[in-house]
Short mmCIF file of C-alpha atoms and ligand atoms in Angstrom, two decimals:
data_model
loop_
_atom_site.label_atom_id
_atom_site.label_comp_id
_atom_site.label_asym_id
_atom_site.label_seq_id
_atom_site.Cartn_x
_atom_site.Cartn_y
_atom_site.Cartn_z
CA UNK A 1379 4.32 -9.30 -10.55
CA UNK A 1380 4.66 -6.09 -8.59
CA UNK A 1381 2.26 -3.46 -9.96
CA UNK A 1382 2.00 -1.16 -6.96
CA UNK A 1383 2.25 2.61 -7.48
CA UNK A 1384 5.81 2.57 -6.20
CA UNK A 1385 8.02 0.82 -5.54
CA UNK A 1386 7.67 -0.52 -9.06
CA UNK A 1387 9.17 -3.65 -10.56
CA UNK A 1388 12.72 -2.95 -11.75
CA UNK A 1389 13.96 -3.32 -15.33
CA UNK A 1390 16.52 -6.19 -15.49
CA UNK A 1391 19.39 -3.86 -16.40
CA UNK A 1392 18.72 -1.73 -13.29
CA UNK A 1393 18.95 -4.85 -11.15
CA UNK A 1394 22.20 -5.78 -12.90
CA UNK A 1395 23.61 -2.30 -12.26
CA UNK A 1396 23.08 -2.90 -8.55
CA UNK A 1397 25.47 -5.83 -8.61
CA UNK A 1398 28.39 -3.71 -9.85
CA UNK A 1399 31.48 -3.65 -7.65
CA UNK A 1400 31.16 -1.01 -4.95
CA UNK A 1401 33.13 2.22 -5.34
CA UNK A 1402 33.99 4.64 -2.55
CA UNK A 1403 32.05 7.84 -3.28
CA UNK A 1404 34.43 10.00 -1.25
CA UNK A 1405 37.63 8.69 -2.79
CA UNK A 1406 37.03 7.36 -6.27
CA UNK A 1407 36.95 10.10 -8.96
CA UNK A 1408 34.85 7.77 -11.11
CA UNK A 1409 31.95 8.18 -8.72
CA UNK A 1410 32.11 11.98 -8.87
CA UNK A 1411 31.99 11.83 -12.66
CA UNK A 1412 29.06 9.44 -12.65
CA UNK A 1413 27.29 11.59 -10.11
CA UNK A 1414 27.71 14.74 -12.24
CA UNK A 1415 26.31 12.83 -15.19
CA UNK A 1416 23.41 11.65 -13.02
CA UNK A 1417 22.53 15.23 -12.06
CA UNK A 1418 22.56 16.17 -15.71
CA UNK A 1419 20.29 13.25 -16.65
CA UNK A 1420 17.93 14.05 -13.80
CA UNK A 1421 17.70 17.64 -15.01
CA UNK A 1422 16.69 16.29 -18.44
CA UNK A 1423 14.11 13.95 -16.90
CA UNK A 1424 12.73 16.79 -14.76
CA UNK A 1425 12.93 19.05 -17.84
CA UNK A 1426 14.54 21.90 -15.91
CA UNK A 1427 17.81 23.84 -15.72
CA UNK A 1428 17.37 24.29 -11.95
CA UNK A 1429 19.95 22.75 -9.63
CA UNK A 1430 19.26 19.11 -8.79
CA UNK A 1431 19.68 17.51 -5.36
CA UNK A 1432 19.75 13.74 -4.74
CA UNK A 1433 19.39 12.92 -1.05
CA UNK A 1434 19.97 9.52 0.48
CA UNK A 1435 16.55 8.63 1.85
CA UNK A 1436 13.07 7.85 0.62
CA UNK A 1437 10.59 10.37 -0.79
CA UNK A 1438 9.36 11.69 2.55
CA UNK A 1439 12.87 12.92 3.35
CA UNK A 1440 12.62 15.24 0.34
CA UNK A 1441 9.21 16.56 1.43
CA UNK A 1442 10.42 17.22 4.95
CA UNK A 1443 13.72 18.73 3.76
CA UNK A 1444 11.87 21.13 1.44
CA UNK A 1445 9.78 22.41 4.34
CA UNK A 1446 12.58 22.33 6.96
CA UNK A 1447 14.71 24.43 4.59
CA UNK A 1448 12.14 27.04 3.59
CA UNK A 1449 10.01 27.48 6.71
CA UNK A 1450 11.08 29.39 9.81
CA UNK A 1451 8.94 29.78 12.93
CA UNK A 1452 6.06 32.16 12.24
CA UNK A 1453 6.17 31.84 8.42
CA UNK A 1454 2.75 31.68 6.79
CA UNK A 1455 2.33 28.89 4.26
CA UNK A 1456 -0.65 28.01 2.06
CA UNK A 1457 -1.15 24.25 1.70
CA UNK A 1458 -3.41 23.47 -1.25
CA UNK A 1459 -4.76 19.97 -0.86
CA UNK A 1460 -7.15 17.34 -2.11
CA UNK A 1461 -5.42 14.30 -0.67
CA UNK A 1462 -3.33 12.78 2.11
CA UNK A 1463 0.03 14.08 0.89
CA UNK A 1464 -1.38 17.57 0.38
CA UNK A 1465 -2.73 17.52 3.95
CA UNK A 1466 0.57 16.09 5.19
CA UNK A 1467 2.48 19.17 4.03
CA UNK A 1468 0.57 21.20 6.64
CA UNK A 1469 1.87 18.85 9.36
CA UNK A 1470 5.45 19.41 8.21
CA UNK A 1471 4.91 23.18 8.13
CA UNK A 1472 3.50 23.21 11.67
CA UNK A 1473 6.25 20.95 12.98
CA UNK A 1474 8.88 23.47 11.80
CA UNK A 1475 7.01 26.32 13.52
CA UNK A 1476 5.20 27.67 10.47
CA UNK A 1477 1.53 28.56 10.29
CA UNK A 1478 -0.25 26.51 7.66
CA UNK A 1479 -3.46 27.61 6.00
CA UNK A 1480 -4.96 24.53 4.39
CA UNK A 1481 -7.04 25.28 1.31
CA UNK A 1482 -8.62 21.90 1.00
CA UNK A 1483 -11.12 19.91 -1.05
CA UNK A 1484 -12.59 16.43 -0.72
CA UNK A 1485 -10.24 13.73 -1.91
CA UNK A 1486 -12.33 12.99 -5.00
CA UNK A 1487 -12.62 16.68 -5.97
CA UNK A 1488 -10.44 19.04 -7.99
CA UNK A 1489 -8.13 21.55 -6.28
CA UNK A 1490 -10.29 24.42 -4.92
CA UNK A 1491 -9.00 27.27 -7.10
CA UNK A 1492 -11.72 29.83 -6.21
CA UNK A 1493 -11.03 29.35 -2.52
CA UNK A 1494 -7.31 29.64 -3.20
CA UNK A 1495 -7.87 32.96 -4.94
CA UNK A 1496 -9.84 34.29 -1.96
CA UNK A 1497 -7.22 33.01 0.49
CA UNK A 1498 -4.31 34.58 -1.40
CA UNK A 1499 -6.09 37.94 -1.47
CA UNK A 1500 -6.26 37.78 2.29
CA UNK A 1501 -2.88 36.41 3.44
CA UNK A 1502 0.77 37.45 3.53
CA UNK A 1503 1.91 33.87 2.86
CA UNK A 1504 4.87 33.79 0.48
CA UNK A 1505 5.23 30.01 0.27
CA UNK A 1506 2.79 27.35 -0.90
CA UNK A 1507 2.71 23.57 -1.14
CA UNK A 1508 0.71 21.23 -3.35
CA UNK A 1509 0.78 17.75 -4.84
CA UNK A 1510 0.77 16.92 -8.54
CA UNK A 1511 -0.23 13.26 -8.36
CA UNK A 1512 -2.00 12.17 -5.17
CA UNK A 1513 -0.95 8.54 -5.42
CA UNK A 1514 -3.37 7.25 -2.74
CA UNK A 1515 -6.40 8.48 -4.73
CA UNK A 1516 -4.97 8.13 -8.26
CA UNK A 1517 -5.58 11.84 -8.89
CA UNK A 1518 -3.46 14.00 -11.19
CA UNK A 1519 -4.01 17.66 -10.33
CA UNK A 1520 -3.98 20.37 -12.98
CA UNK A 1521 -1.37 22.67 -11.45
CA UNK A 1522 -1.67 25.45 -14.06
CA UNK A 1523 -4.45 27.58 -12.49
CA UNK A 1524 -2.86 27.39 -9.03
CA UNK A 1525 0.59 28.26 -10.41
CA UNK A 1526 -0.93 31.29 -12.20
CA UNK A 1527 -2.26 32.53 -8.86
CA UNK A 1528 0.95 31.81 -6.95
CA UNK A 1529 2.99 33.65 -9.58
CA UNK A 1530 0.61 36.64 -9.48
CA UNK A 1531 1.05 36.81 -5.70
CA UNK A 1532 4.84 36.22 -5.66
CA UNK A 1533 4.42 32.99 -3.75
CA UNK A 1534 7.21 30.38 -3.90
CA UNK A 1535 6.04 26.83 -4.61
CA UNK A 1536 6.97 23.42 -3.19
CA UNK A 1537 5.36 20.65 -5.26
CA UNK A 1538 5.28 16.94 -4.54
CA UNK A 1539 5.58 15.37 -7.97
CA UNK A 1540 6.85 12.09 -6.53
CA UNK A 1541 4.52 9.88 -8.56
CA UNK A 1542 4.23 11.98 -11.72
CA UNK A 1543 7.85 12.90 -12.58
CA UNK A 1544 9.07 10.61 -15.33
CA UNK A 1545 5.55 9.43 -16.15
CA UNK A 1546 3.75 12.55 -17.31
CA UNK A 1547 4.87 16.16 -17.94
CA UNK A 1548 5.38 18.24 -14.80
CA UNK A 1549 5.62 22.06 -15.13
CA UNK A 1550 8.94 22.07 -13.24
CA UNK A 1551 10.07 25.39 -14.64
CA UNK A 1552 7.17 27.11 -12.88
CA UNK A 1553 7.90 25.28 -9.59
CA UNK A 1554 10.54 26.37 -7.06
CA UNK A 1555 11.09 23.01 -5.42
CA UNK A 1556 9.84 19.98 -7.38
CA UNK A 1557 10.09 16.74 -5.42
CA UNK A 1558 10.51 13.22 -6.78
CA UNK A 1559 11.58 9.78 -5.57
CA UNK A 1560 13.60 7.01 -7.18
CA UNK A 1561 11.06 4.20 -6.83
CA UNK A 1562 8.12 5.69 -8.73
CA UNK A 1563 8.14 6.43 -12.48
CA UNK A 1564 11.94 6.24 -12.65
CA UNK A 1565 11.72 2.54 -11.70
CA UNK A 1566 14.85 2.51 -9.57
CA UNK A 1567 14.81 1.01 -6.07
CA UNK A 1568 13.47 3.09 -3.16
CA UNK A 1569 16.06 5.11 -1.27
CA UNK A 1570 16.78 8.35 -3.13
CA UNK A 1571 14.79 11.57 -2.75
CA UNK A 1572 15.38 13.84 -5.72
CA UNK A 1573 14.42 17.48 -6.21
CA UNK A 1574 15.03 20.54 -8.33
CA UNK A 1575 15.59 23.84 -6.53
CA UNK A 1576 15.19 27.23 -8.24
CA UNK A 1577 17.48 30.22 -7.64
CA UNK A 1578 14.64 31.97 -5.80
CA UNK A 1579 14.25 28.97 -3.50
CA UNK A 1580 18.00 28.92 -2.76
CA UNK A 1581 17.82 32.64 -1.90
CA UNK A 1582 15.03 31.92 0.56
CA UNK A 1583 16.89 28.95 2.05
CA UNK A 1584 20.11 30.98 2.43
CA UNK A 1585 18.20 33.80 4.10
CA UNK A 1586 16.65 31.35 6.56
CA UNK A 1587 19.88 29.44 7.21
CA UNK A 1588 17.90 26.45 8.55
CA UNK A 1589 18.63 25.00 11.99
CA UNK A 1590 17.82 21.45 10.92
CA UNK A 1591 20.72 19.16 10.07
CA UNK A 1592 19.91 16.14 7.91
CA UNK A 1593 16.79 17.82 6.48
CA UNK A 1594 18.66 21.00 5.55
CA UNK A 1595 19.09 21.43 1.78
CA UNK A 1596 21.84 24.04 2.14
CA UNK A 1597 24.80 21.63 2.55
CA UNK A 1598 23.89 20.16 -0.84
CA UNK A 1599 24.21 23.61 -2.41
CA UNK A 1600 27.35 24.68 -0.58
CA UNK A 1601 29.31 21.43 -0.41
CA UNK A 1602 32.63 21.48 -2.25
CA UNK A 1603 31.67 18.19 -3.77
CA UNK A 1604 28.04 17.93 -4.83
CA UNK A 1605 27.12 15.54 -2.00
CA UNK A 1606 27.92 16.41 1.61
CA UNK A 1607 27.58 12.88 3.04
CA UNK A 1608 28.70 9.41 1.92
CA UNK A 1609 26.34 8.76 -0.93
CA UNK A 1610 24.28 5.61 -1.41
CA UNK A 1611 26.42 4.41 -4.28
CA UNK A 1612 24.46 1.31 -5.26
CA UNK A 1613 21.22 3.29 -5.43
CA UNK A 1614 22.91 6.09 -7.35
CA UNK A 1615 24.22 3.63 -9.93
CA UNK A 1616 20.77 2.05 -10.22
CA UNK A 1617 19.04 5.41 -10.69
CA UNK A 1618 21.64 6.38 -13.27
CA UNK A 1619 20.88 3.22 -15.26
CA UNK A 1620 17.14 3.76 -14.91
CA UNK A 1621 17.47 7.32 -16.24
CA UNK A 1622 19.51 6.05 -19.21
CA UNK A 1623 16.59 3.82 -20.13
CA UNK A 1624 14.12 6.70 -19.91
CA UNK A 1625 16.26 9.17 -21.84
CA UNK A 1626 17.16 6.61 -24.52
CA UNK A 1627 13.47 5.92 -25.07
CA UNK A 1628 12.70 9.67 -25.10
CA UNK A 1629 10.44 11.50 -22.67
CA UNK A 1630 7.56 11.91 -25.13
CA UNK A 1631 7.56 8.18 -25.89
CA UNK A 1632 7.70 7.42 -22.16
CA UNK A 1633 4.71 9.70 -21.49
CA UNK A 1634 2.78 8.08 -24.37
CA UNK A 1635 3.54 4.64 -22.94
CA UNK A 1636 2.11 5.72 -19.57
CA UNK A 1637 -1.03 7.10 -21.22
CA UNK A 1638 -1.58 3.90 -23.20
CA UNK A 1639 -1.11 1.67 -20.15
CA UNK A 1640 -3.56 3.83 -18.16
CA UNK A 1641 -6.14 3.76 -20.94
CA UNK A 1642 -5.90 -0.01 -21.25
CA UNK A 1643 -6.19 -0.47 -17.49
CA UNK A 1644 -9.32 1.70 -17.35
CA UNK A 1645 -10.89 0.06 -20.41
CA UNK A 1646 -10.44 -3.35 -18.74
CA UNK A 1647 -11.84 -1.90 -15.51
CA UNK A 1648 -14.96 -0.65 -17.36
CA UNK A 1649 -15.48 -4.13 -18.82
CA UNK A 1650 -15.46 -5.44 -15.24
CA UNK A 1651 -17.95 -2.80 -14.13
CA UNK A 1652 -15.38 -1.00 -11.95
CA UNK A 1653 -15.67 2.74 -11.32
CA UNK A 1654 -12.68 5.03 -10.90
CA UNK A 1655 -12.27 6.77 -7.55
CA UNK A 1656 -11.38 10.20 -9.03
CA UNK A 1657 -13.28 11.64 -12.01
CA UNK A 1658 -11.85 10.11 -15.22
CA UNK A 1659 -10.46 13.49 -16.35
CA UNK A 1660 -8.48 13.75 -13.11
CA UNK A 1661 -7.19 10.16 -13.17
CA UNK A 1662 -3.41 10.02 -13.36
CA UNK A 1663 -1.63 8.32 -16.27
CA UNK A 1664 0.67 6.74 -13.68
CA UNK A 1665 -1.82 5.02 -11.34
CA UNK A 1666 -5.43 3.86 -11.55
CA UNK A 1667 -7.52 3.86 -8.37
CA UNK A 1668 -10.60 1.65 -8.73
CA UNK A 1669 -13.46 2.16 -6.30
CA UNK A 1670 -14.14 -1.21 -4.63
CA UNK A 1671 -15.97 -0.31 -1.38
CA UNK A 1672 -15.11 -2.74 1.42
CA UNK A 1673 -13.28 -5.17 -0.88
CA UNK A 1674 -9.77 -3.85 -1.48
CA UNK A 1675 -7.98 -5.87 1.20
CA UNK A 1676 -9.56 -9.15 0.22
CA UNK A 1677 -8.96 -8.56 -3.49
CA UNK A 1678 -5.34 -7.68 -2.80
CA UNK A 1679 -4.86 -10.90 -0.83
CA UNK A 1680 -6.51 -13.08 -3.51
CA UNK A 1681 -4.47 -11.50 -6.28
CA UNK A 1682 -1.29 -12.18 -4.38
CA UNK A 1683 -2.15 -15.70 -3.27
CA UNK A 1684 -3.83 -17.02 -6.43
CA UNK A 1685 -2.05 -15.04 -9.14
CA UNK A 1686 1.22 -13.75 -7.70
CA UNK A 1687 0.16 -10.22 -8.66
CA UNK A 1688 0.65 -7.45 -6.10
CA UNK A 1689 -1.58 -4.38 -6.31
CA UNK A 1690 -2.06 -1.68 -3.65
CA UNK A 1691 -5.08 -0.91 -1.50
CA UNK A 1692 -6.00 2.66 -0.54
CA UNK A 1693 -4.56 4.56 2.42
CA UNK A 1694 -6.16 5.76 5.66
CA UNK A 1695 -9.95 6.05 5.46
CA UNK A 1696 -9.86 4.69 1.91
CA UNK A 1697 -7.78 1.65 2.82
CA UNK A 1698 -10.44 -0.95 2.04
CA UNK A 1699 -12.34 1.05 -0.58
CA UNK A 1700 -9.74 1.65 -3.25
CA UNK A 1701 -7.64 -0.83 -5.23
CA UNK A 1702 -4.73 0.71 -7.08
CA UNK A 1703 -2.86 -0.48 -10.15
CA UNK A 1704 0.49 1.24 -10.54
CA UNK A 1705 1.25 1.45 -14.25
CA UNK A 1706 4.27 3.64 -13.78
CA UNK A 1707 7.84 3.34 -14.99
CA UNK A 1708 8.68 -0.22 -16.04
CA UNK A 1709 5.07 -1.22 -15.30
CA UNK A 1710 3.66 1.30 -17.80
CA UNK A 1711 3.38 -1.58 -20.19
CA UNK A 1712 0.16 -2.75 -21.81
CA UNK A 1713 1.20 -6.42 -21.57
CA UNK A 1714 1.87 -6.22 -17.83
CA UNK A 1715 -1.37 -4.29 -17.27
CA UNK A 1716 -3.32 -6.93 -19.23
CA UNK A 1717 -1.87 -9.69 -17.04
CA UNK A 1718 -2.77 -7.83 -13.87
CA UNK A 1719 -6.29 -7.13 -15.12
CA UNK A 1720 -6.78 -10.78 -16.17
CA UNK A 1721 -5.91 -11.69 -12.59
CA UNK A 1722 -8.25 -9.02 -11.21
CA UNK A 1723 -11.09 -10.29 -13.43
CA UNK A 1724 -10.58 -13.76 -12.01
CA UNK A 1725 -10.35 -12.54 -8.42
CA UNK A 1726 -13.55 -10.50 -8.78
C1 PLP B 3082 2.63 11.54 -3.67
C2 PLP B 3082 3.65 10.94 -2.76
N1 PLP B 3082 4.45 11.74 -2.07
C3 PLP B 3082 5.38 11.27 -1.23
C4 PLP B 3082 5.53 9.92 -1.03
C5 PLP B 3082 6.53 9.43 -0.03
O1 PLP B 3082 7.52 8.68 -0.63
P1 PLP B 3082 8.26 7.54 0.22
O2 PLP B 3082 7.28 6.46 0.46
O3 PLP B 3082 9.39 7.16 -0.68
O4 PLP B 3082 8.74 8.18 1.46
C6 PLP B 3082 4.72 9.04 -1.73
C7 PLP B 3082 4.84 7.57 -1.53
O5 PLP B 3082 4.06 6.79 -1.93
C8 PLP B 3082 3.75 9.56 -2.61
O6 PLP B 3082 2.93 8.75 -3.29
#
């Protein structure tokens, strides 16, 4: 049982969709129709009227494309961060010649809003990055106060919502580029990077006319057909099916299901004497990060060997200190969480 915070287990009907006969995306009009419908469904799942882009590549491609398309050499960018993906945005900015100002907090702290306010008063940055759910630490950031400040200072926003979209509400209509990925709460296979792009973001991208090729968002906006390259048909069909499941269930019901699975996971963790890595009020409904100093790797191995349950360890410095249960998408299910926690109880 795969309960990692992405890729998730796949619903059976998504796996079946992947065995459909292949169609040629450049030739067959049926694909174009399905693709249009997919963009529409994604817009509903993102809860935005902004234009949607579906790139063939995993989530990181979307993060890099957002920065490659909006940052020119010398641009000043504020990178608000309390985790590895927030920090990583600064690396992308610098690698495209921008100057990143990291407004950072410890990984188990909230976003540093007071420091952000001081920084914005003192910079000409007109672009900012941040992360909604820091998957490696199980933290869901409250984006509202930061978005208030960015709006007040006319700063465009790029937000990594890779592991929150489809699992908990994301304020996409206040975000210029909201980034997602197929294998997280949508429970499709890895391989598609999805994002919404506001009119203001397109204006900025057009003005910059990016030099990059595969990481340039512009061809997706200007292409005569909505995809400039041969699309990854099997993955598109799978994501389409996964979105049908979400929209048929209804977004509110899907969000409730994620909340219930998270609550159950944490209640079982408390019974086992496990602490959460982030403060409970910042713990994401999509992933639970338990603090297990020095034990994560061994627990992960035992769970896999003795119980056929796959959970995730932490990343980087936290690799052996955090054990993560991904209750996102298809895995946001109390029954599946109970089975994983039974196994964890035994392994502990
Ligand atoms: C918050 C966040 N952003 C971006 C990514 C990158 O996605 P991918 O692994 O599909 O490249 C991940 C992957 O786990 C993630 O958790």
